[in-house]
Amino acid sequence: MTTTTSERVAAPSTVGVRGHNRYAGLGLMVRFILRRNWLRMLIWLVVLAGMVPVVVDSQRELFPTQAARDAYASVANTPAIAALTGLPYAAGTLGGILNIKLWMTVAVALAFAVIFLVTRNGRAEEESGRTELLRAGVLGRHAYSLANWLVACGFAAAIGLASAAAAMSQKLPAAGALLMGASFVGVAFVFVGVAAVAGQLSRTSRGANTLASAVLAVAYLIRAGADVGAEHGRANWATWLSPIGWAQQTRSYGENLWWPLVLCVAATFALCGIALAIERRRDLGAGIIPERVGPRAASALLRTQFGLSLRLQRGSMIGWALGIVVFALFFGGVATAMADLLSADNPIAQAFTGSSKSVLDGLLGYFTMANALLVAAFALQSADTIRSEESDGRAELQWASAISRVRWAATRMAIPAVASFILLALSGAAIGATFGAAIDDPSQAGRFVWASLAYWPSALLVVGVVMLYAAAIPRAAATATWALYGVAVILSMFGDLFGLPDWVSQNTPFTAIPRLGTEFTAWPLIVITLLAVIAAWAGLAILRRRDLTSA
């Protein structure tokens, strides 16, 4: 009797504490999120920070003397460098060369990493219903969200410190190394805030990822346009419209300015404060952006597996298409101006153009490959629904009906396969149209459509690998596929700049495809297509036999 009475009395007091302390359980949630994500964060840390000593070693070998570094500095200040990696400064030092070769790669990759991390542990958990279960106890209303953001910020800080330590281990100046690491952290902090707000606005994790990634793409384009238009090596006013521009204007290893990071910190606090204010007012599971009311009856297409999956990914596909076409228009528009400022014997031009017959064709081939990598990222995200729907429990409901696992998964591979073909054609046409307008040759659009479609087997291979990993290693599939994609991007885009051997940099699924301006051979396309078919077939065979796996 006494025990029962005490329990009845204690219950209201627990509710009262929960009601007054919106952050109750914060420490517990931090440990919980760390336990679930430590492996993927460790992989990101090793990959991103590990590139620093590799790049420094390679550049020390390429430019062993100060005279060689001064010569490099004299040719590094070009629109091509400004658009892709930012305005070069202190380019006559190893630290400055490190920034030119690596800063933008690490900053953008880390921004993507924190976006995916915040969404995975925020909106995705709320969408699956796990956040509701956690809040059903004594957990405060904002404890889980704040813990998620703190872990993401701590992860970014760890990568910044590791990058700085790696640079100092190569005997680069400590002040510049610490500021370089801090600038990476500054960019990541801002996009933790962006992802936090996106998770409040969108009702789905896919929508939150798309929204935050779109903001990152816009920030990169604003920064690129501002840097191309800069004069005398000084920042254009438009640079200050982009958080990437803020962090880059710290000018590590050069002027070492710390004050631009204040903007990053202020923006982070403001965005997280906005996210908390929205979370305080909205219903659990709801989003601020309203969803349109659909028709009473589903169409014939929507009643099919293909139609349903297509409808669920419609918003994401539109967002990716807009971003890819915008990048394509930008690339085609600046190619001629960049090529005019680069000579064939320029080491930077050689790194970009490879074995192309001319600098202009080399740059255009490089840009076409860059757009193909963006299409491959879309294909990866789209195909990853194979795993996400299983982990969220939606696949189990569908597998319990008449549809087979193989047909279910094949449908979800068909959508990124078909969509990537369309996106490659659109991006190729966009590059060709803007380039053709610059040289007064409208026929260029068709030429670039075919050059871009040559990368379709590479996108198919990405889809096949996603299928294989989702079936064989379901719990680690997303981490493994994105890590593999990140390695492919680094090797494809910057392998030559890093001075890596040709057998490494020229044999990725993207660099193996003949570029514009080089002799065409179909063998790489055939081999990559066969690998894609084998990976997809093996994944389907494994999925058909293994047990259902939850998150």
XYZ file of C-alpha atoms in Angstrom:
551
model
C 0.000 0.000 0.000
C 2.805 2.401 0.944
C 4.790 1.566 -2.203
C 1.775 2.038 -4.447
C 0.946 5.368 -2.853
C 4.507 6.649 -3.185
C 4.584 5.686 -6.868
C 1.320 7.556 -7.467
C 2.677 10.627 -5.742
C 6.039 10.509 -7.570
C 4.567 10.397 -11.058
C 3.196 13.959 -11.135
C 6.504 15.300 -9.811
C 8.345 13.679 -12.717
C 5.960 15.274 -15.201
C 6.456 18.611 -13.512
C 10.243 18.401 -13.788
C 9.930 17.454 -17.411
C 7.600 20.342 -18.112
C 9.920 22.931 -16.524
C 13.220 21.546 -17.839
C 13.155 21.370 -21.611
C 16.742 20.051 -21.618
C 16.400 17.186 -19.143
C 18.401 14.172 -20.275
C 20.773 16.187 -22.484
C 23.901 14.339 -21.364
C 22.251 10.958 -21.818
C 21.212 11.866 -25.368
C 24.718 13.048 -26.228
C 26.094 9.650 -25.204
C 23.296 7.880 -27.081
C 23.988 9.747 -30.343
C 27.741 9.227 -29.981
C 27.218 5.508 -29.485
C 25.116 5.255 -32.655
C 27.381 7.367 -34.876
C 30.959 6.985 -33.622
C 32.057 4.750 -36.502
C 30.836 6.962 -39.348
C 32.308 10.023 -37.611
C 35.630 8.237 -37.183
C 35.695 7.367 -40.895
C 35.026 10.983 -41.865
C 37.767 12.165 -39.491
C 40.365 9.734 -40.833
C 39.555 10.536 -44.472
C 39.380 14.326 -44.203
C 42.225 14.929 -41.760
C 44.294 12.168 -43.379
C 44.367 14.069 -46.676
C 46.394 16.911 -45.126
C 49.759 15.110 -44.753
C 49.249 13.374 -48.113
C 48.794 16.693 -49.904
C 51.649 18.418 -48.074
C 54.041 15.561 -48.884
C 53.049 15.543 -52.549
C 53.403 19.318 -52.886
C 56.756 19.287 -51.111
C 57.957 16.871 -53.772
C 56.391 18.834 -56.651
C 57.731 22.194 -55.412
C 60.922 21.377 -53.487
C 62.452 24.868 -53.673
C 61.190 28.354 -52.960
C 61.822 29.271 -56.590
C 59.474 26.484 -57.699
C 56.807 27.667 -55.248
C 57.136 31.256 -56.449
C 56.702 30.040 -60.022
C 53.583 28.181 -58.974
C 52.229 31.310 -57.262
C 52.696 33.298 -60.475
C 50.341 30.986 -62.410
C 47.896 30.048 -59.638
C 45.865 33.266 -59.695
C 43.420 32.329 -62.461
C 39.614 32.240 -62.722
C 39.774 28.442 -62.791
C 41.432 28.311 -59.379
C 39.212 31.081 -58.006
C 35.996 29.373 -59.120
C 36.887 25.888 -57.912
C 38.978 26.452 -54.797
C 38.745 30.161 -53.958
C 41.079 33.120 -54.306
C 44.703 31.996 -53.969
C 46.823 33.766 -51.366
C 50.218 32.972 -49.883
C 50.543 30.663 -52.902
C 54.330 30.806 -52.645
C 54.250 28.830 -49.373
C 53.444 25.208 -48.654
C 50.577 26.334 -46.419
C 49.101 28.484 -49.165
C 49.436 25.656 -51.689
C 47.734 23.342 -49.185
C 44.789 25.760 -49.027
C 44.553 25.922 -52.820
C 44.615 22.154 -53.191
C 42.568 21.072 -50.184
C 40.661 23.792 -48.339
C 37.501 23.811 -50.441
C 37.354 20.007 -50.608
C 37.501 19.561 -46.837
C 35.188 22.496 -46.054
C 32.429 21.370 -48.447
C 32.795 17.677 -47.553
C 32.592 18.491 -43.835
C 29.516 20.651 -44.450
C 27.825 17.724 -46.191
C 28.885 15.403 -43.360
C 27.284 17.526 -40.631
C 24.131 18.044 -42.728
C 23.666 14.296 -43.089
C 24.550 13.704 -39.430
C 22.090 16.281 -38.089
C 19.305 15.060 -40.370
C 19.926 11.396 -39.619
C 19.746 11.949 -35.868
C 17.050 14.613 -36.039
C 14.318 14.622 -38.618
C 14.890 10.983 -39.650
C 14.449 9.798 -36.042
C 11.332 11.909 -35.655
C 9.968 10.588 -38.940
C 10.488 6.976 -37.823
C 8.740 7.562 -34.478
C 11.749 6.927 -32.239
C 11.887 10.531 -31.020
C 8.306 10.203 -29.758
C 9.275 7.140 -27.748
C 12.215 8.977 -26.198
C 10.098 12.001 -25.282
C 7.486 9.750 -23.695
C 9.812 9.424 -20.687
C 11.443 12.226 -18.714
C 13.372 13.547 -21.699
C 13.035 17.318 -22.174
C 11.439 18.731 -25.294
C 14.670 20.169 -26.711
C 17.181 17.736 -25.173
C 17.439 15.412 -28.158
C 17.746 18.193 -30.748
C 20.335 20.104 -28.731
C 22.319 16.910 -28.114
C 22.254 16.221 -31.853
C 23.632 19.659 -32.677
C 26.276 19.485 -29.940
C 27.526 16.130 -31.216
C 27.683 17.473 -34.786
C 29.598 20.545 -33.620
C 31.942 18.398 -31.543
C 32.530 16.161 -34.557
C 33.395 19.196 -36.694
C 35.739 20.534 -33.999
C 37.507 17.165 -33.810
C 38.126 17.207 -37.561
C 39.362 20.787 -37.375
C 41.815 19.934 -34.570
C 42.959 16.765 -36.335
C 43.546 18.690 -39.566
C 45.529 21.347 -37.711
C 47.595 18.673 -35.929
C 48.269 16.918 -39.227
C 49.453 20.178 -40.793
C 51.705 20.964 -37.826
C 53.156 17.452 -38.022
C 54.369 18.438 -41.497
C 56.178 21.434 -39.942
C 53.759 24.036 -41.259
C 53.323 27.209 -39.130
C 51.197 26.494 -36.062
C 49.191 29.730 -36.321
C 48.188 29.025 -39.900
C 47.457 25.362 -39.179
C 45.181 26.184 -36.248
C 43.347 28.858 -38.235
C 42.925 26.497 -41.195
C 41.361 23.906 -38.900
C 39.180 26.564 -37.282
C 37.966 27.737 -40.692
C 36.808 24.190 -41.493
C 34.945 24.177 -38.183
C 33.383 27.583 -38.893
C 31.832 26.388 -42.160
C 30.590 23.176 -40.505
C 29.041 25.076 -37.572
C 26.985 27.246 -39.926
C 25.651 24.195 -41.760
C 24.808 22.482 -38.479
C 22.483 25.445 -37.998
C 21.225 25.232 -41.575
C 20.461 21.518 -41.160
C 18.769 22.209 -37.816
C 16.400 24.720 -39.409
C 15.836 22.490 -42.459
C 14.838 19.661 -40.109
C 12.178 21.899 -38.586
C 10.845 23.137 -41.907
C 10.591 19.821 -43.727
C 8.456 16.896 -42.628
C 10.813 14.248 -44.039
C 14.523 13.532 -43.695
C 14.843 13.432 -47.468
C 13.336 16.897 -47.749
C 15.548 18.250 -44.954
C 18.686 16.888 -46.636
C 17.651 18.349 -49.962
C 16.872 21.758 -48.484
C 20.143 22.005 -46.539
C 22.185 20.708 -49.490
C 20.551 23.301 -51.735
C 21.634 26.050 -49.326
C 25.184 24.665 -49.434
C 25.136 24.631 -53.243
C 23.916 28.234 -53.364
C 26.615 29.283 -50.876
C 29.276 27.624 -53.046
C 27.984 29.253 -56.244
C 27.810 32.700 -54.643
C 31.364 32.281 -53.394
C 32.575 31.023 -56.787
C 30.969 33.893 -58.681
C 32.348 36.431 -56.219
C 35.878 35.036 -56.438
C 35.860 34.948 -60.235
C 34.830 38.616 -60.224
C 37.405 39.661 -57.600
C 40.116 42.157 -58.535
C 43.726 42.314 -57.364
C 43.339 39.211 -55.222
C 40.953 40.901 -52.787
C 37.522 39.595 -51.840
C 34.531 40.792 -53.805
C 31.640 42.184 -51.723
C 29.503 39.182 -52.727
C 31.942 36.913 -50.891
C 30.382 38.094 -47.627
C 27.017 36.688 -48.691
C 28.334 33.140 -48.346
C 29.422 31.382 -45.127
C 32.047 29.562 -47.193
C 33.404 32.962 -48.149
C 33.471 34.075 -44.508
C 35.626 31.150 -43.451
C 37.916 31.390 -46.454
C 38.620 35.032 -45.743
C 40.485 34.001 -42.598
C 43.404 33.566 -45.071
C 45.272 30.988 -43.037
C 49.037 30.804 -43.658
C 48.766 34.329 -45.041
C 47.270 37.192 -43.070
C 45.771 34.835 -40.430
C 42.554 36.757 -39.738
C 40.439 35.278 -36.940
C 37.599 37.789 -36.917
C 35.592 36.335 -39.900
C 34.935 33.274 -37.734
C 32.832 35.490 -35.462
C 30.312 35.653 -38.320
C 30.212 31.855 -38.485
C 29.627 31.499 -34.743
C 26.970 34.232 -34.709
C 25.130 32.634 -37.649
C 25.259 29.235 -35.938
C 23.702 30.551 -32.721
C 21.061 32.447 -34.679
C 20.080 29.440 -36.801
C 19.985 27.033 -33.851
C 17.933 29.566 -31.895
C 15.457 29.774 -34.764
C 15.293 25.962 -34.895
C 14.571 25.770 -31.143
C 11.874 28.434 -31.427
C 10.186 26.516 -34.236
C 10.459 23.210 -32.362
C 8.819 24.792 -29.321
C 5.736 25.671 -31.357
C 5.249 22.874 -33.874
C 3.717 19.455 -33.308
C 5.978 16.435 -33.092
C 6.303 14.849 -36.539
C 5.017 17.910 -38.357
C 6.920 20.357 -40.525
C 6.497 24.085 -41.119
C 6.402 23.809 -44.896
C 2.844 22.616 -45.558
C 2.175 19.539 -47.600
C -0.290 19.827 -50.418
C -3.506 17.881 -50.118
C -3.523 15.153 -52.737
C -6.440 13.801 -54.742
C -8.937 11.470 -53.094
C -7.997 8.530 -55.307
C -4.523 7.478 -56.429
C -3.771 7.401 -60.128
C -3.040 4.149 -61.926
C 0.694 4.961 -61.887
C 0.711 5.773 -58.173
C -0.802 2.371 -57.402
C 2.341 0.716 -58.782
C 5.651 0.270 -56.947
C 7.441 2.424 -59.500
C 4.843 5.196 -59.316
C 4.803 5.266 -55.514
C 8.580 5.419 -55.263
C 8.711 8.089 -57.955
C 6.117 10.189 -56.117
C 8.044 9.957 -52.836
C 11.245 11.159 -54.504
C 9.674 13.818 -56.695
C 10.737 16.792 -54.583
C 14.281 15.512 -54.157
C 14.622 14.890 -57.880
C 13.434 18.409 -58.729
C 15.908 19.919 -56.247
C 18.819 17.890 -57.591
C 17.858 18.709 -61.182
C 17.821 22.455 -60.487
C 21.171 22.342 -58.701
C 22.857 20.240 -61.369
C 21.579 22.418 -64.217
C 22.677 25.605 -62.421
C 26.190 24.205 -61.993
C 26.206 23.134 -65.651
C 25.200 26.606 -66.832
C 27.944 28.118 -64.675
C 30.600 25.714 -65.965
C 29.704 26.293 -69.610
C 29.658 30.051 -69.160
C 33.116 30.433 -67.577
C 35.035 27.802 -69.569
C 36.125 30.111 -72.389
C 37.339 32.865 -70.047
C 39.300 30.336 -67.986
C 40.917 28.703 -70.996
C 42.040 32.081 -72.376
C 44.108 32.663 -69.250
C 45.767 29.244 -69.175
C 48.574 28.121 -71.443
C 49.107 24.496 -72.407
C 52.388 24.281 -70.462
C 50.815 25.654 -67.289
C 51.049 22.956 -64.563
C 47.592 23.865 -63.279
C 46.124 23.558 -66.753
C 47.813 20.189 -67.212
C 46.306 18.933 -63.966
C 42.819 19.953 -65.093
C 43.014 19.042 -68.765
C 44.846 15.706 -68.603
C 45.491 14.280 -72.058
C 42.990 16.463 -73.925
C 44.096 18.013 -77.180
C 43.501 21.593 -76.011
C 43.173 23.488 -72.752
C 39.593 24.471 -73.601
C 38.495 20.898 -74.342
C 40.297 19.732 -71.197
C 38.501 22.244 -68.999
C 35.144 21.422 -70.554
C 35.817 17.699 -70.092
C 36.745 18.333 -66.464
C 33.542 20.299 -65.883
C 31.472 17.587 -67.587
C 32.993 15.014 -65.245
C 32.289 17.275 -62.243
C 28.620 17.440 -63.208
C 28.567 13.663 -63.662
C 29.823 13.335 -60.078
C 26.878 15.457 -58.917
C 24.494 13.204 -60.831
C 26.144 10.193 -59.185
C 25.519 11.771 -55.762
C 21.833 12.042 -56.654
C 21.814 8.400 -57.806
C 23.394 7.340 -54.504
C 20.873 9.232 -52.396
C 17.949 7.968 -54.458
C 19.075 4.328 -54.442
C 19.744 4.519 -50.703
C 15.965 4.336 -50.154
C 16.479 0.577 -50.541
C 18.104 0.575 -47.129
C 16.254 3.476 -45.500
C 12.813 2.018 -46.197
C 13.895 -1.291 -44.699
C 15.321 0.329 -41.573
C 12.208 2.494 -41.136
C 9.928 -0.546 -41.309
C 8.108 0.396 -44.523
C 9.726 -2.393 -46.536
C 8.415 -5.059 -44.152
C 4.825 -4.003 -44.817
C 5.373 -4.233 -48.568
C 7.296 -7.513 -48.453
C 4.420 -9.030 -46.484
C 2.116 -8.504 -49.479
C 2.284 -10.009 -52.940
C 5.336 -8.068 -54.119
C 8.669 -9.896 -54.028
C 11.832 -8.464 -52.523
C 13.606 -8.597 -55.882
C 10.869 -6.678 -57.668
C 10.653 -4.169 -54.803
C 14.410 -3.462 -54.860
C 14.633 -3.485 -58.667
C 12.003 -0.747 -58.804
C 14.059 1.408 -56.456
C 17.119 0.899 -58.628
C 15.212 1.727 -61.816
C 14.320 5.244 -60.670
C 17.892 6.541 -60.098
C 19.016 4.678 -63.223
C 16.459 6.399 -65.446
C 16.657 9.758 -63.664
C 20.467 9.854 -63.861
C 20.240 9.344 -67.639
C 17.875 12.310 -67.903
C 19.971 14.487 -65.577
C 23.157 13.721 -67.498
C 21.456 14.685 -70.753
C 20.091 17.906 -69.210
C 23.424 18.909 -67.674
C 25.267 18.167 -70.907
C 22.783 20.267 -72.867
C 23.143 23.110 -70.333
C 26.949 23.120 -70.541
C 26.815 22.941 -74.329
C 24.185 25.683 -74.608
C 26.076 28.233 -72.503
C 29.418 27.330 -74.066
C 27.856 27.464 -77.542
C 26.410 30.898 -76.766
C 29.885 32.105 -75.751
C 31.449 30.973 -79.040
C 28.313 31.547 -81.184
C 27.876 27.857 -82.053
C 24.427 26.439 -81.114
C 25.430 22.935 -82.238
C 27.562 22.462 -79.111
C 24.556 21.330 -77.041
C 24.272 18.002 -78.844
C 28.002 17.372 -78.575
C 27.952 17.819 -74.826
C 24.847 15.696 -74.355
C 26.753 12.700 -75.740
C 29.896 13.569 -73.769
C 27.841 13.714 -70.575
C 25.879 10.513 -71.288
C 29.185 8.645 -71.497
C 29.163 8.797 -67.675
C 25.848 6.949 -67.387
C 27.585 3.579 -66.735
C 29.409 5.245 -63.817
C 26.074 6.355 -62.321
C 24.719 2.821 -62.848
C 27.730 1.429 -60.996
C 26.927 3.707 -58.049
C 23.366 2.329 -57.993
C 24.661 -1.254 -58.196
C 27.115 -0.735 -55.336
C 24.358 0.796 -53.179
C 22.222 -2.293 -53.843
C 25.088 -4.629 -52.974
C 25.989 -2.821 -49.755
C 22.343 -2.478 -48.674
C 21.944 -6.237 -49.003
C 25.339 -7.415 -47.709
C 26.125 -4.901 -44.925
C 22.764 -3.217 -44.234
C 23.659 -1.481 -40.979
C 26.813 0.133 -42.393
C 25.555 0.517 -45.975
C 24.954 4.279 -45.980
C 28.284 5.073 -44.321
C 30.225 2.739 -46.595
C 28.649 3.956 -49.831
C 29.081 7.656 -49.045
C 32.671 7.057 -47.919
C 33.417 5.199 -51.144
C 31.790 7.967 -53.152
C 33.856 10.576 -51.301
C 37.069 8.753 -52.138
C 35.996 8.554 -55.803
C 35.304 12.318 -55.863
C 38.670 13.182 -54.344
C 40.609 10.899 -56.685
C 38.635 11.972 -59.765
C 38.656 15.727 -59.149
C 41.991 16.235 -57.412
C 44.099 13.123 -58.035
C 46.319 14.931 -60.548
C 46.560 18.028 -58.351
C 47.683 15.820 -55.459
C 50.361 14.293 -57.655
C 48.973 10.766 -57.223
C 50.144 8.018 -59.613
C 48.184 7.712 -62.863
C 47.158 4.148 -62.074
C 45.291 5.554 -59.050
C 43.872 8.827 -60.362
C 43.026 7.641 -63.878
C 41.190 4.436 -63.009
C 38.191 5.578 -60.992
C 34.725 4.928 -62.474
C 34.734 8.571 -63.634
C 38.290 9.224 -64.801
C 38.311 5.962 -66.767
C 35.606 7.391 -69.064
C 37.169 9.105 -72.120
C 36.969 12.860 -71.657
C 35.969 15.446 -74.191
C 38.898 16.137 -76.516
C 40.490 12.698 -76.069
C 40.249 9.620 -78.251
C 37.017 7.770 -77.550
C 37.000 4.074 -76.710
C 33.958 2.091 -75.626
C 35.807 -0.467 -73.489
C 35.688 1.510 -70.203
C 31.928 2.010 -70.638
C 31.410 -1.710 -71.297
C 33.519 -2.793 -68.310
C 31.859 -0.348 -65.899
C 28.390 -1.390 -67.113
C 29.242 -5.060 -66.524
C 30.481 -4.232 -63.017
C 27.233 -2.361 -62.333
C 25.148 -5.348 -63.491
C 27.203 -7.786 -61.402
C 26.946 -5.621 -58.267
C 23.180 -5.178 -58.669
C 22.606 -8.892 -59.377
C 24.691 -9.932 -56.366
C 22.821 -7.472 -54.145
C 19.432 -8.762 -55.276
C 20.534 -12.373 -54.705
C 21.699 -11.597 -51.164
C 18.581 -9.558 -50.344
C 16.321 -12.416 -51.477
C 17.929 -14.820 -48.991
C 18.812 -12.795 -45.909
C 16.614 -11.896 -42.931
C 14.950 -8.525 -42.515
C 17.290 -6.088 -40.755
C 16.078 -3.100 -38.767
C 18.005 0.084 -38.015
